[in-house]
Structures are given as C-alpha cells and as structure tokens.
Short mmCIF file of C-alpha atoms and ligand atoms in Angstrom, two decimals:
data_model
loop_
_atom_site.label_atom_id
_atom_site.label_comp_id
_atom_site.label_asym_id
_atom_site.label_seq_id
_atom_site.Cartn_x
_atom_site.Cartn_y
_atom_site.Cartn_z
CA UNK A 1 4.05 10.29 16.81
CA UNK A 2 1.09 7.48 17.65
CA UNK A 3 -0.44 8.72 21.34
CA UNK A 4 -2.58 6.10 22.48
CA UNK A 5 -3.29 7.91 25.43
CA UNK A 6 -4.24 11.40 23.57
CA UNK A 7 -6.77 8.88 21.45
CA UNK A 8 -7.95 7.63 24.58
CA UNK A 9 -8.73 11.33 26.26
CA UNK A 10 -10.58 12.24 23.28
CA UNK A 11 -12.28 9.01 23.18
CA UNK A 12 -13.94 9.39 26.49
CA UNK A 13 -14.36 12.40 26.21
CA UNK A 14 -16.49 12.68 23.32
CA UNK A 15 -18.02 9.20 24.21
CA UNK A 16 -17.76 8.71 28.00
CA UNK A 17 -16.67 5.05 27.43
CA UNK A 18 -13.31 3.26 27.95
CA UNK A 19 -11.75 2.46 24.50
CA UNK A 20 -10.06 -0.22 23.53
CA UNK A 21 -7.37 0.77 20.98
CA UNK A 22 -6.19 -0.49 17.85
CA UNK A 23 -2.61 0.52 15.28
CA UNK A 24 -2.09 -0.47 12.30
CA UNK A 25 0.60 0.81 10.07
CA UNK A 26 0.92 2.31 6.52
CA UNK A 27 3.63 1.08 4.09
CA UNK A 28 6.30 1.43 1.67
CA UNK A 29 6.67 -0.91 -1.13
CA UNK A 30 10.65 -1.82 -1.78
CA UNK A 31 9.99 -3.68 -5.40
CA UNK A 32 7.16 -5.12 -6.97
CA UNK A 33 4.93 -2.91 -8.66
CA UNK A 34 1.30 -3.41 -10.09
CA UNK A 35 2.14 -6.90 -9.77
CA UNK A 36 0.59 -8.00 -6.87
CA UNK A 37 -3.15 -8.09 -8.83
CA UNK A 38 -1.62 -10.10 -11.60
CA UNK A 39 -0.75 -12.94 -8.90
CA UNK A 40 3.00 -12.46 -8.77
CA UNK A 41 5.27 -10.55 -6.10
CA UNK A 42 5.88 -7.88 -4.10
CA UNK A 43 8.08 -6.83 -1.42
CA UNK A 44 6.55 -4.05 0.87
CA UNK A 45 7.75 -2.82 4.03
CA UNK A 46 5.09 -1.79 6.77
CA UNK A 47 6.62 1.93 7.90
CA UNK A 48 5.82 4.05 11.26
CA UNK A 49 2.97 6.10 10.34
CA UNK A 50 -0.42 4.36 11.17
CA UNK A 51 -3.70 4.43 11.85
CA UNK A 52 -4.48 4.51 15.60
CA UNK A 53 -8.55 3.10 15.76
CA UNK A 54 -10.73 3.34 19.38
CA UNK A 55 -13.49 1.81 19.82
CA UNK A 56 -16.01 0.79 22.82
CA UNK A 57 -19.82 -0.64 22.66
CA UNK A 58 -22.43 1.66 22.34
CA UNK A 59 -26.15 0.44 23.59
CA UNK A 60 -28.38 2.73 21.25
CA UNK A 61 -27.81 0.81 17.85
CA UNK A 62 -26.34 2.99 16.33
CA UNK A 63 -22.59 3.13 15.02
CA UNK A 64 -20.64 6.56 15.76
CA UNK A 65 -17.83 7.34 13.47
CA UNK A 66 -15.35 10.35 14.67
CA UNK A 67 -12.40 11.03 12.78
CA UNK A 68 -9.66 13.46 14.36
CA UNK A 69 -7.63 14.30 10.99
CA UNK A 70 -11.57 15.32 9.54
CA UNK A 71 -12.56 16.70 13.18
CA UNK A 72 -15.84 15.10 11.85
CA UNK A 73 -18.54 13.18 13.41
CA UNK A 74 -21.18 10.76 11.45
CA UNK A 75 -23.63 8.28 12.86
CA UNK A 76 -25.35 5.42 11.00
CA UNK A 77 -28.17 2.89 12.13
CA UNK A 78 -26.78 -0.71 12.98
CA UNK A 79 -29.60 -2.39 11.80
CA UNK A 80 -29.71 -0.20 8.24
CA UNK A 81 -26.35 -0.30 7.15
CA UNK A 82 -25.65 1.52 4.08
CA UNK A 83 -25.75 -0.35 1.07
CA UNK A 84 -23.37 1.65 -0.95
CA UNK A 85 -20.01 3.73 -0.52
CA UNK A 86 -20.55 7.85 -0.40
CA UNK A 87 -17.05 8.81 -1.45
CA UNK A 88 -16.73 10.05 2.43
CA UNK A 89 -13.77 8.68 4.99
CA UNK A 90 -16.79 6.84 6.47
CA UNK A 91 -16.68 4.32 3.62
CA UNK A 92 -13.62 2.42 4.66
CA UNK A 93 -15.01 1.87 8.34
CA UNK A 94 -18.52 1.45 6.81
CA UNK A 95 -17.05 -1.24 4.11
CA UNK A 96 -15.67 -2.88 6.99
CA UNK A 97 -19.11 -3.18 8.79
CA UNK A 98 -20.67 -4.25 5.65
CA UNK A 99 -18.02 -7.24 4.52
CA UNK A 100 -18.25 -8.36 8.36
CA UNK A 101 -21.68 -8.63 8.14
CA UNK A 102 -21.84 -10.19 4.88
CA UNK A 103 -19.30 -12.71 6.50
CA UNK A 104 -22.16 -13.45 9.13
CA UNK A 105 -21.19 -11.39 12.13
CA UNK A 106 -23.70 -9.25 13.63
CA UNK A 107 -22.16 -6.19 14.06
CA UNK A 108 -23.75 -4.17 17.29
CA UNK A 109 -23.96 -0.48 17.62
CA UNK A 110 -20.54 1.13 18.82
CA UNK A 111 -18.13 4.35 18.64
CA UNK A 112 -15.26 4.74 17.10
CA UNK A 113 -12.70 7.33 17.23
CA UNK A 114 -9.77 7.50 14.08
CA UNK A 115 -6.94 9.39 14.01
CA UNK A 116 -3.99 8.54 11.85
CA UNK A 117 -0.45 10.31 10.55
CA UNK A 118 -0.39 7.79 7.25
CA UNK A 119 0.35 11.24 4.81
CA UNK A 120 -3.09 11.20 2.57
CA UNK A 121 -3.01 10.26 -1.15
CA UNK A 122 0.93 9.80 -0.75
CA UNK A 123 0.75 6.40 -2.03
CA UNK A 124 1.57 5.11 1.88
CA UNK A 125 -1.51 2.89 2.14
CA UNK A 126 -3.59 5.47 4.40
CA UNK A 127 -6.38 3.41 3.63
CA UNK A 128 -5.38 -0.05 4.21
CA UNK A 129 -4.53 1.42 7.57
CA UNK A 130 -7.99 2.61 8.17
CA UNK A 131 -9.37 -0.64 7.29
CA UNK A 132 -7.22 -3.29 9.23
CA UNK A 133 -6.87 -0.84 12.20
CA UNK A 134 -11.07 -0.53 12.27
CA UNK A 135 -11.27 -4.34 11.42
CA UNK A 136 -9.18 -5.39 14.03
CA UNK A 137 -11.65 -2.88 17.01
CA UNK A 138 -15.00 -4.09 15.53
CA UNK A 139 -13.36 -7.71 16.11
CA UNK A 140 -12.29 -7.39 19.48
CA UNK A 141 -15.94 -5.94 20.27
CA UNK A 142 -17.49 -9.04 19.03
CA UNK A 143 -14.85 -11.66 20.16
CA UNK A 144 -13.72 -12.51 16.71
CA UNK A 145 -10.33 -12.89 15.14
CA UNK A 146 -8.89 -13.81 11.88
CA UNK A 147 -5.39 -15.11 10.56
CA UNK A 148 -3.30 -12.66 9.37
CA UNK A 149 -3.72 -13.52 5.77
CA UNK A 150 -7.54 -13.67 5.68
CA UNK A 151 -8.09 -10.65 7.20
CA UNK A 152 -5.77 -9.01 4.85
CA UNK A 153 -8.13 -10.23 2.48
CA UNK A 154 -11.40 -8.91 4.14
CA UNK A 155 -9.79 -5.68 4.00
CA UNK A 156 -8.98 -5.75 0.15
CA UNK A 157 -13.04 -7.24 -0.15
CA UNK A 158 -13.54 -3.75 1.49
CA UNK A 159 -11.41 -1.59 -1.03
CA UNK A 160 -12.90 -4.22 -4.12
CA UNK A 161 -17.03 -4.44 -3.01
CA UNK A 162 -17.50 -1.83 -1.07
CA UNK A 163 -15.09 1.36 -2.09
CA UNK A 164 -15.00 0.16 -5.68
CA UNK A 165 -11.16 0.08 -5.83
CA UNK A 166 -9.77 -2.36 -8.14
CA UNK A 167 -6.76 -2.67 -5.65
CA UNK A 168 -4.69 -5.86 -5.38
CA UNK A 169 -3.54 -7.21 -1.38
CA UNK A 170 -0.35 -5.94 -1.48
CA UNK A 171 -1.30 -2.90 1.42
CA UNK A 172 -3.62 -4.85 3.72
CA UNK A 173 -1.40 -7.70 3.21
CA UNK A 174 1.40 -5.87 4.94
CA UNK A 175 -0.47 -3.64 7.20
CA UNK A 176 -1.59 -7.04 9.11
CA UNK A 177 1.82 -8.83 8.73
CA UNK A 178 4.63 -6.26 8.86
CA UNK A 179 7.46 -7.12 10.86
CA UNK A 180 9.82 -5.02 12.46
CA UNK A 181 13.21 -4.49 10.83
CA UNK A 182 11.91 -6.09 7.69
CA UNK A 183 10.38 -6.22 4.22
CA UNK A 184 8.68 -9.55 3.33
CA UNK A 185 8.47 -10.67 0.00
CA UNK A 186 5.20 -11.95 -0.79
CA UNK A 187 3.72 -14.52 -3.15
CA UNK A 188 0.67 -13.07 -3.67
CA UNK A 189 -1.01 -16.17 -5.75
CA UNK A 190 -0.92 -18.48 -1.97
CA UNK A 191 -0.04 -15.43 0.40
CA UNK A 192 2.82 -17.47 1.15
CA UNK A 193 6.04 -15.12 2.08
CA UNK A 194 10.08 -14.86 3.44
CA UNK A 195 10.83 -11.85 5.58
CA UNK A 196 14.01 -10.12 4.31
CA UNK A 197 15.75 -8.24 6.54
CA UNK A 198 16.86 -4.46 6.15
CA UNK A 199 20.14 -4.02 7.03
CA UNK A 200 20.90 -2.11 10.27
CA UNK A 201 22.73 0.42 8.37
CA UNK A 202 20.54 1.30 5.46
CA UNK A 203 17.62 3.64 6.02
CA UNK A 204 14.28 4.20 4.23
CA UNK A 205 13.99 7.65 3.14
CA UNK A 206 10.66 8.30 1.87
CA UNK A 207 10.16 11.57 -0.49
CA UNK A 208 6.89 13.12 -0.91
CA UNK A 209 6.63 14.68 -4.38
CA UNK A 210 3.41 16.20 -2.91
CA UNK A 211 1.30 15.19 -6.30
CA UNK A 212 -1.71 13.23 -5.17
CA UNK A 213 -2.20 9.48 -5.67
CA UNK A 214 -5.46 7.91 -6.59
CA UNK A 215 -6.35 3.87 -7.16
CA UNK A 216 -10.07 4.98 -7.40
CA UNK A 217 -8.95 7.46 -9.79
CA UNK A 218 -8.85 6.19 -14.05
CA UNK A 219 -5.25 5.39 -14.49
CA UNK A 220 -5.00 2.40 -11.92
CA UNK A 221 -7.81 0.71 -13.67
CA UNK A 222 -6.96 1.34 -16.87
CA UNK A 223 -3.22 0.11 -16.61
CA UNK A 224 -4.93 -3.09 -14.96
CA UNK A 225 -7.22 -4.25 -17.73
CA UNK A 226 -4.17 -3.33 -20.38
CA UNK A 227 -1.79 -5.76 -18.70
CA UNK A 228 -4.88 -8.30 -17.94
CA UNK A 229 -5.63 -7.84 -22.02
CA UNK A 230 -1.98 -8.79 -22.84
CA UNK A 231 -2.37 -11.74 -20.42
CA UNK A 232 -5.36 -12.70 -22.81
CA UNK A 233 -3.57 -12.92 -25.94
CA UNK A 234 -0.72 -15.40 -24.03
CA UNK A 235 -3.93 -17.19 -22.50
CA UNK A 236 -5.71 -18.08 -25.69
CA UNK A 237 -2.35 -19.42 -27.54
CA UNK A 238 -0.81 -21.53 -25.18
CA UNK A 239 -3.61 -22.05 -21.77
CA UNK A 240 -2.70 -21.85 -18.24
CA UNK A 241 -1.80 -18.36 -17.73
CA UNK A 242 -4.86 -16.69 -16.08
CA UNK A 243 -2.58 -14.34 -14.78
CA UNK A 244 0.84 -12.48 -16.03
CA UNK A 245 2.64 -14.12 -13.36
CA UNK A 246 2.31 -17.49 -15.48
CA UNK A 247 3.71 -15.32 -18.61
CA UNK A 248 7.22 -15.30 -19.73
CA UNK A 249 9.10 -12.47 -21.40
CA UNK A 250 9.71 -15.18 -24.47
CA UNK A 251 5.25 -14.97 -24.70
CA UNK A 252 5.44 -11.45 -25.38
CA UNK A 253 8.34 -12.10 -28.17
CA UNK A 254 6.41 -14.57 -29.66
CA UNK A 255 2.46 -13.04 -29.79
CA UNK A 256 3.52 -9.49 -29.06
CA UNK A 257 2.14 -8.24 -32.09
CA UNK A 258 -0.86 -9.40 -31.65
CA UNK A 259 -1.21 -6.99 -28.57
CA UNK A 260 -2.35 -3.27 -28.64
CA UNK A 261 1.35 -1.52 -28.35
CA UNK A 262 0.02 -0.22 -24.41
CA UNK A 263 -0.79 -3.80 -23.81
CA UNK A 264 2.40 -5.26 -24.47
CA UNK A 265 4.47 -2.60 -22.77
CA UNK A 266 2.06 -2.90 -19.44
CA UNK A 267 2.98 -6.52 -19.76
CA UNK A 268 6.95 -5.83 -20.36
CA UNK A 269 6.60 -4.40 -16.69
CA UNK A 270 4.54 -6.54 -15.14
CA UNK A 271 6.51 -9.95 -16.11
CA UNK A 272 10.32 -8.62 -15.64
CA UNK A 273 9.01 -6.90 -12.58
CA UNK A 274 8.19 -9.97 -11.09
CA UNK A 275 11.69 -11.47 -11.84
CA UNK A 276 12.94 -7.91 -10.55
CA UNK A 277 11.62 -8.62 -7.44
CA UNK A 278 12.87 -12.29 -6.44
CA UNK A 279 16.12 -11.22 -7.32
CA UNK A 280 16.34 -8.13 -5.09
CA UNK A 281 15.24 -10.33 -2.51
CA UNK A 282 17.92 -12.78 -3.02
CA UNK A 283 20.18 -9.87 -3.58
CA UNK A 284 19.56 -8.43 0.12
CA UNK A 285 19.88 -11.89 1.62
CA UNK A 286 23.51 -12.26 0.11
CA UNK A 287 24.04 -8.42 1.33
CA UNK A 288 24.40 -7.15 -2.32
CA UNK A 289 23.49 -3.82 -1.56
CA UNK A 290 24.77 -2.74 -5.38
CA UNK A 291 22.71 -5.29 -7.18
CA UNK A 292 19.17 -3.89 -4.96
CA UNK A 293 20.10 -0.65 -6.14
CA UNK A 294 20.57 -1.69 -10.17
CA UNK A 295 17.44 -3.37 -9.82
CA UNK A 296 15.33 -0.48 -8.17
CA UNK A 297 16.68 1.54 -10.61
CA UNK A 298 15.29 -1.12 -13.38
CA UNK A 299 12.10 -0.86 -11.59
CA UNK A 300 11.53 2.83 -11.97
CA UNK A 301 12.54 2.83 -15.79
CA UNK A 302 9.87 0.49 -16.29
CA UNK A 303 7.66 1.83 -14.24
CA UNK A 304 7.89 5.02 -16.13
CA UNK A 305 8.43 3.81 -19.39
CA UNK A 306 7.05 0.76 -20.11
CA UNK A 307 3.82 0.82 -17.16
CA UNK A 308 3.79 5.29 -17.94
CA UNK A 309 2.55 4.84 -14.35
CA UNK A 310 4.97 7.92 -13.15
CA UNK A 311 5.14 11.38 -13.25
CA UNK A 312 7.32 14.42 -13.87
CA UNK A 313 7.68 15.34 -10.51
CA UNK A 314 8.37 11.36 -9.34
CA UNK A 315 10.79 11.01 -12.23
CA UNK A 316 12.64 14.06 -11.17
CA UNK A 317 12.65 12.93 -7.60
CA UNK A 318 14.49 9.76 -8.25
CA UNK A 319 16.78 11.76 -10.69
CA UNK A 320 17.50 14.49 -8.42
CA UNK A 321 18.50 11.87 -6.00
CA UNK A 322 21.19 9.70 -7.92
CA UNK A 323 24.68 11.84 -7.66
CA UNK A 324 23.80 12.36 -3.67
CA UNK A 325 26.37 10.58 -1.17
CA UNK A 326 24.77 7.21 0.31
CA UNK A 327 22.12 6.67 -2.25
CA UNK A 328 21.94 2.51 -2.65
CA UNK A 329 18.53 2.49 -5.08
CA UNK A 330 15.62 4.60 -5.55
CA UNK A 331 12.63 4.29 -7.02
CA UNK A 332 8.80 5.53 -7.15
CA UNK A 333 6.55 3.85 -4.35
CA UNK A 334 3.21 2.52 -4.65
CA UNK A 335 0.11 2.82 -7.26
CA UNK A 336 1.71 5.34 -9.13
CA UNK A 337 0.75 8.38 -11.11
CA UNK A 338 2.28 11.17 -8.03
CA UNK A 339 2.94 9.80 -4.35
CA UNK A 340 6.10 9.12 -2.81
CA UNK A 341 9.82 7.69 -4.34
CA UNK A 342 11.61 5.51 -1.74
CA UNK A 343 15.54 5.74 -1.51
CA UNK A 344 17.62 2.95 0.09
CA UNK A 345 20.02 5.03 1.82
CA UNK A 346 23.04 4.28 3.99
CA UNK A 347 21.90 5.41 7.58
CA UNK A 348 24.34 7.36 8.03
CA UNK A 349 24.06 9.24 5.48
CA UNK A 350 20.25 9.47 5.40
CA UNK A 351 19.75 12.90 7.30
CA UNK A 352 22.13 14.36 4.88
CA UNK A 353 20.47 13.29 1.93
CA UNK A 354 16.92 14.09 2.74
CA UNK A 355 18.05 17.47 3.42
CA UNK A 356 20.12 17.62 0.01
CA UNK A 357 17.12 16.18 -1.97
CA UNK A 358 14.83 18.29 -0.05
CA UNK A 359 16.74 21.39 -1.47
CA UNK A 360 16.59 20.14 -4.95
CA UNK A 361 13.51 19.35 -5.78
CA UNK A 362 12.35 22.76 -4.15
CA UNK A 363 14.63 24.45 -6.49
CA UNK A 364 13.26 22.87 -9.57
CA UNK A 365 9.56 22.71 -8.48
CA UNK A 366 8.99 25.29 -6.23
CA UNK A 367 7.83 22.88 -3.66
CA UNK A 368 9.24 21.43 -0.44
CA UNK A 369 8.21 18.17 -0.35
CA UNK A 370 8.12 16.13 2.59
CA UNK A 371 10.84 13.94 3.20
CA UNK A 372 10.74 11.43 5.70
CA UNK A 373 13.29 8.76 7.14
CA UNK A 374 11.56 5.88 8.36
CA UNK A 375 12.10 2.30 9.76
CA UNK A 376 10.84 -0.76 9.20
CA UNK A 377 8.06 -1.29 11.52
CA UNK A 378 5.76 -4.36 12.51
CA UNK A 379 2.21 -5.22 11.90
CA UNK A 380 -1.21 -4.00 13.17
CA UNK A 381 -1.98 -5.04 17.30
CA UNK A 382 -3.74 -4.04 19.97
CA UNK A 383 -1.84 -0.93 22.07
CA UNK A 384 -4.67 -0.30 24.98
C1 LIG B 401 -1.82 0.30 -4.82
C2 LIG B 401 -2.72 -0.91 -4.67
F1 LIG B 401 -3.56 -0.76 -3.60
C3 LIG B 401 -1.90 -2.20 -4.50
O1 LIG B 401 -2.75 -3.30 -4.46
C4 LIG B 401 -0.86 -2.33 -5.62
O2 LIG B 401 -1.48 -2.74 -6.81
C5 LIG B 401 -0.09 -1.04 -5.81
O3 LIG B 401 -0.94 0.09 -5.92
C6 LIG B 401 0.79 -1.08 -7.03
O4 LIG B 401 1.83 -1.98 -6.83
O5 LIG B 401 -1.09 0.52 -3.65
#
C-alpha cells in the first residue's frame, strides 16, 4: 500500500533532491457524530490509508507542489504567498504554509511531492491527511515541532481560515494521535482522551457507498448553525451552555418549543450522541461487544432521523448489512450526507461479509462499492 521508497524515486527524480518523508493516516470514526464542534465526544479510529508527504529545501524561493494522485505540478512564490484558497488540492498544503507563517515561522522555498490512497470524498479524512502529513515535512525543514494536540489544531486553523471549512478537530485530532490497535475517545472541549482498545478479533470493515462527501459543501454548515441555534435557546434560559455538550436531554423537554422543529431534532442528536459515545466506550472496555453494537445502531437512527445527515444509499448500506453472519454494529462514518458506513465485524467473519454486502448493495444499486477491511493503525511520523 504506502511505498516510501516509490515516493522517494519520484521525488528525486522530478526534483533531484533527497526527500525526507512524511505519513499520516486517514480515519474512521467508531461513534460520535457532529459532536466534536459542539465541544463534546468522539471516538475515531486512525485506519491504514494515508497520506505519504516528501519534501526537501529548494534554494530558488519558490515552493513546488507535485501531487501523484493529480499527476499535477504547481509552483508559488515564498515570499508572495497566496492570500486566499483556489478550490485546488494546493489549498490544503498552501493553508498549511499560510497558518505557519501566521504562527511566525518563515517558511523557505521547498518541493514537495504528495501521494496518498485516503479514498477521496469517502468521508475518510483525505484531507486531514494532507494537512498533518505536509505540516509535519514543512516542520522538519525548519526544525520545528509541535505537541500532538496543537498541531492537530493548526491543521483544523487550516480547514477553518484558510479552506473555509467549518470542520470541528475530530480528523486532525486523530490523524496526529492514532494509535495502533485502538480508537481513542476524545474530549474534544480540553483534547484530553482514553485509548480504547479494539479487540483482536473484531475487524473494521469499511463500505464505500460511492456517493461523495462534502464539509465545504451546504449541508455540514447548515446542520451546524441548527444545532448551535438550539444551543441558543438553552443558553439564554438557564447560562453556561455555550456549547450542546453543556445541554441535557431534560433542556430540550423543557424549551423545546421554543426551537425551530430542525433545531431541536439537530440537538436530539447531538446531546444523546454524546452520552452514546461514553457509553460505547465503557461498553468496549467491559468487552460488551452487544451493547457497542445497540448503540451504533442508535447512532445511525439518529443520525438519519433526527441529524437527516444520511442518505439512501448509506441507509441501505447499514440495512443491507444487519441479517449478515458476524455483524457486531454498523453505522454511517463521518460528516455525513454519502461516504462510507463502518461495520464492527467479528474477524473472522469479516472477508465473508464484505463480500456478502458487496453483492447486495450491487444488486439494489447497481454499484459495487468498495469495501474495505481495515485495522486500527497509529498516528502520523516520519518513515524516511
Ligand atoms: C467531518 C468533520 F471534519 C469533523 O470535524 C466532524 O465534525 C465530522 O465531520 C462529523 O462528526 O469529518
């Protein structure tokens, strides 16, 4: 899969400099959806497809981008960096230049080559890759380093400022921090967080409905400010919620009504998703396999229902998948609106059932969609 060395060939190749090379990984998210912007918690999974990033000093001023998966090449001046995104793959290594540099670095010319296997608009964090595994070269070439946690945040600064992605830290969070074997559940008011471990003997099968996921796109902002709006209403009655993960179910019983009907439901999801969440973690710590499946199946329904942040296709998926042997939970991944489901499945088991689900949702759709069965992988390093 990742080939260091092939990134390195091409690297000199195209830039007759040694690289030094850079992973970082894409992820699946477990439980804790559209939650992680409304300060409560989330418990991702970094996965095996990454972002590979190589990158060596240049002497021109300039900075060379190359990107194998585009087979394209773009060069910008150093000293006039671009002030604005361009809706081009060069805005994630670009935002990354430009929040550096706002952070006081001076960022010299170099070149980087990209390559990466993180499926595109699958909801698999393809971008957070991009940015933590291009943070993490233009670092190294100036000597700098972060904690984990704060360059997570850099990297959201670049999705926020710079992109124009409303996007909470949940991706770059785990992208940085991932650790093999296991999910982490993650506060995301301190960034404090508990690994929980993945049992040996349950996989991560990861199905690609093949309908393309947005968070620049209107539906991820618009579900945002209707839960935020509902956090309002709780807010001006009783203080100290800025966000919904101060809010109680018991708030929305008692000023409800005063919320616009989308409002309140967004809420519904975003409050008992939260207490989802802690208890599947607790639930996999005690080995309660059952219980992580009830509440991943809780999770989609809300998702769907209350948040409406699903699909046809999704819904299907996780449908289609229920009745098939070794199935433990299932539910859709990520921002929502297309992308991938993920399906706790007993290992072995798990080649079977991609295969079966794989056969059913091409007979109802008409579409294979990619199924994948992945492991729990660690966080973004140096490889070369
Ligand atoms: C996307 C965002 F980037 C995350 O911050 C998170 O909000 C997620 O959607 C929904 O849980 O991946």
């Amino acid at each position: 899969m990742h080939d260091p060395a092939a990134l390195r060939s091409l690297h000199l190749a195209r830039f007759q400099a040694e690289p030094a090379i850079f992973v970082a990984p894409g992820r699946v998210n477990l439980i804790g959806e559209h939650t992680d912007y409304a300060e409560g918690f989330v418990m991702p999974a970094a996965i095996d497809f990454a972002t590979l990033a190589a990158i060596s000093p240049r002497s021109d001023g300039k900075i060379v981008l190359y990107s194998e998966n585009y087979q394209e090449e773009r060069s910008f001046d150093a000293s006039a960096l671009p002030a604005k995104a361009s809706k081009h793959w060069t805005d994630y290594p670009m935002g990354v230049v430009a929040i550096l540099t706002g952070e006081g670095h001076k960022i010299p010319g170099f070149s980087l080559s990209l390559w990466g296997d993180v499926p595109l608009g699958s909801g698999l964090s393809s971008s957070a890759a991009l940015e933590v595994a291009t943070s993490l070269a233009v670092l190294s070439l100036i000597g700098a380093s972060y904690p984990g946690p704060v360059l997570a945040r850099l990297c959201q600064r670049v999705e926020n400022e710079f992109v124009g992605a409303n996007c909470g830290i949940m991706d770059q969070f785990i992208s940085v921090n991932g650790e093999e074997n296991h999910a982490l559940l993650l506060d995301c008011r301190d960034l404090s967080f508990k690994l929980a471990p993945i049992p040996a003997d349950v996989a991560l099968v990861i199905a690609n409905t093949m309908v393309k996921h947005s968070i620049a796109g209107g539906d991820y902002p618009t579900r945002r400010r209707e839960s935020e709006a509902a956090c309002a209403v709780i807010n001006s009655h009783r203080g100290n919620v800025p966000f919904l993960r101060d809010a109680t179910l018991e708030d929305l019983e008692k000023w409800g009504h005063e919320m616009e009907p989308k409002s309140l439901m967004r809420a519904r999801h975003v409050i008992s998703e939260n207490l989802r969440t802690v208890a599947a973690e607790k639930a996999l710590e005690k080995g309660d396999l059952a219980e992580v499946g009830r509440l991943m199946a809780e999770a989609h329904r809300s998702y769907s229902k209350d948040f409406e942040g699903s699909c046809a296709e999704a819904d299907a998926m996780v449908e289609l998948a229920q009745d098939i042997p070794g199935l433990i939970g299932a539910r859709l991944t990520g921002g929502g609106f297309g992308g991938c489901t993920i399906n706790l499945v007993e290992r072995s088991q798990a080649k079977a059932f991609a295969e079966e689900l794989g056969k059913r949702y091409t007979a109802k759709f008409g579409i294979a969609p990619q199924i994948h069965v992945c492991h729990a992988s660690g966080g973004a390093h140096r490889v070369a």
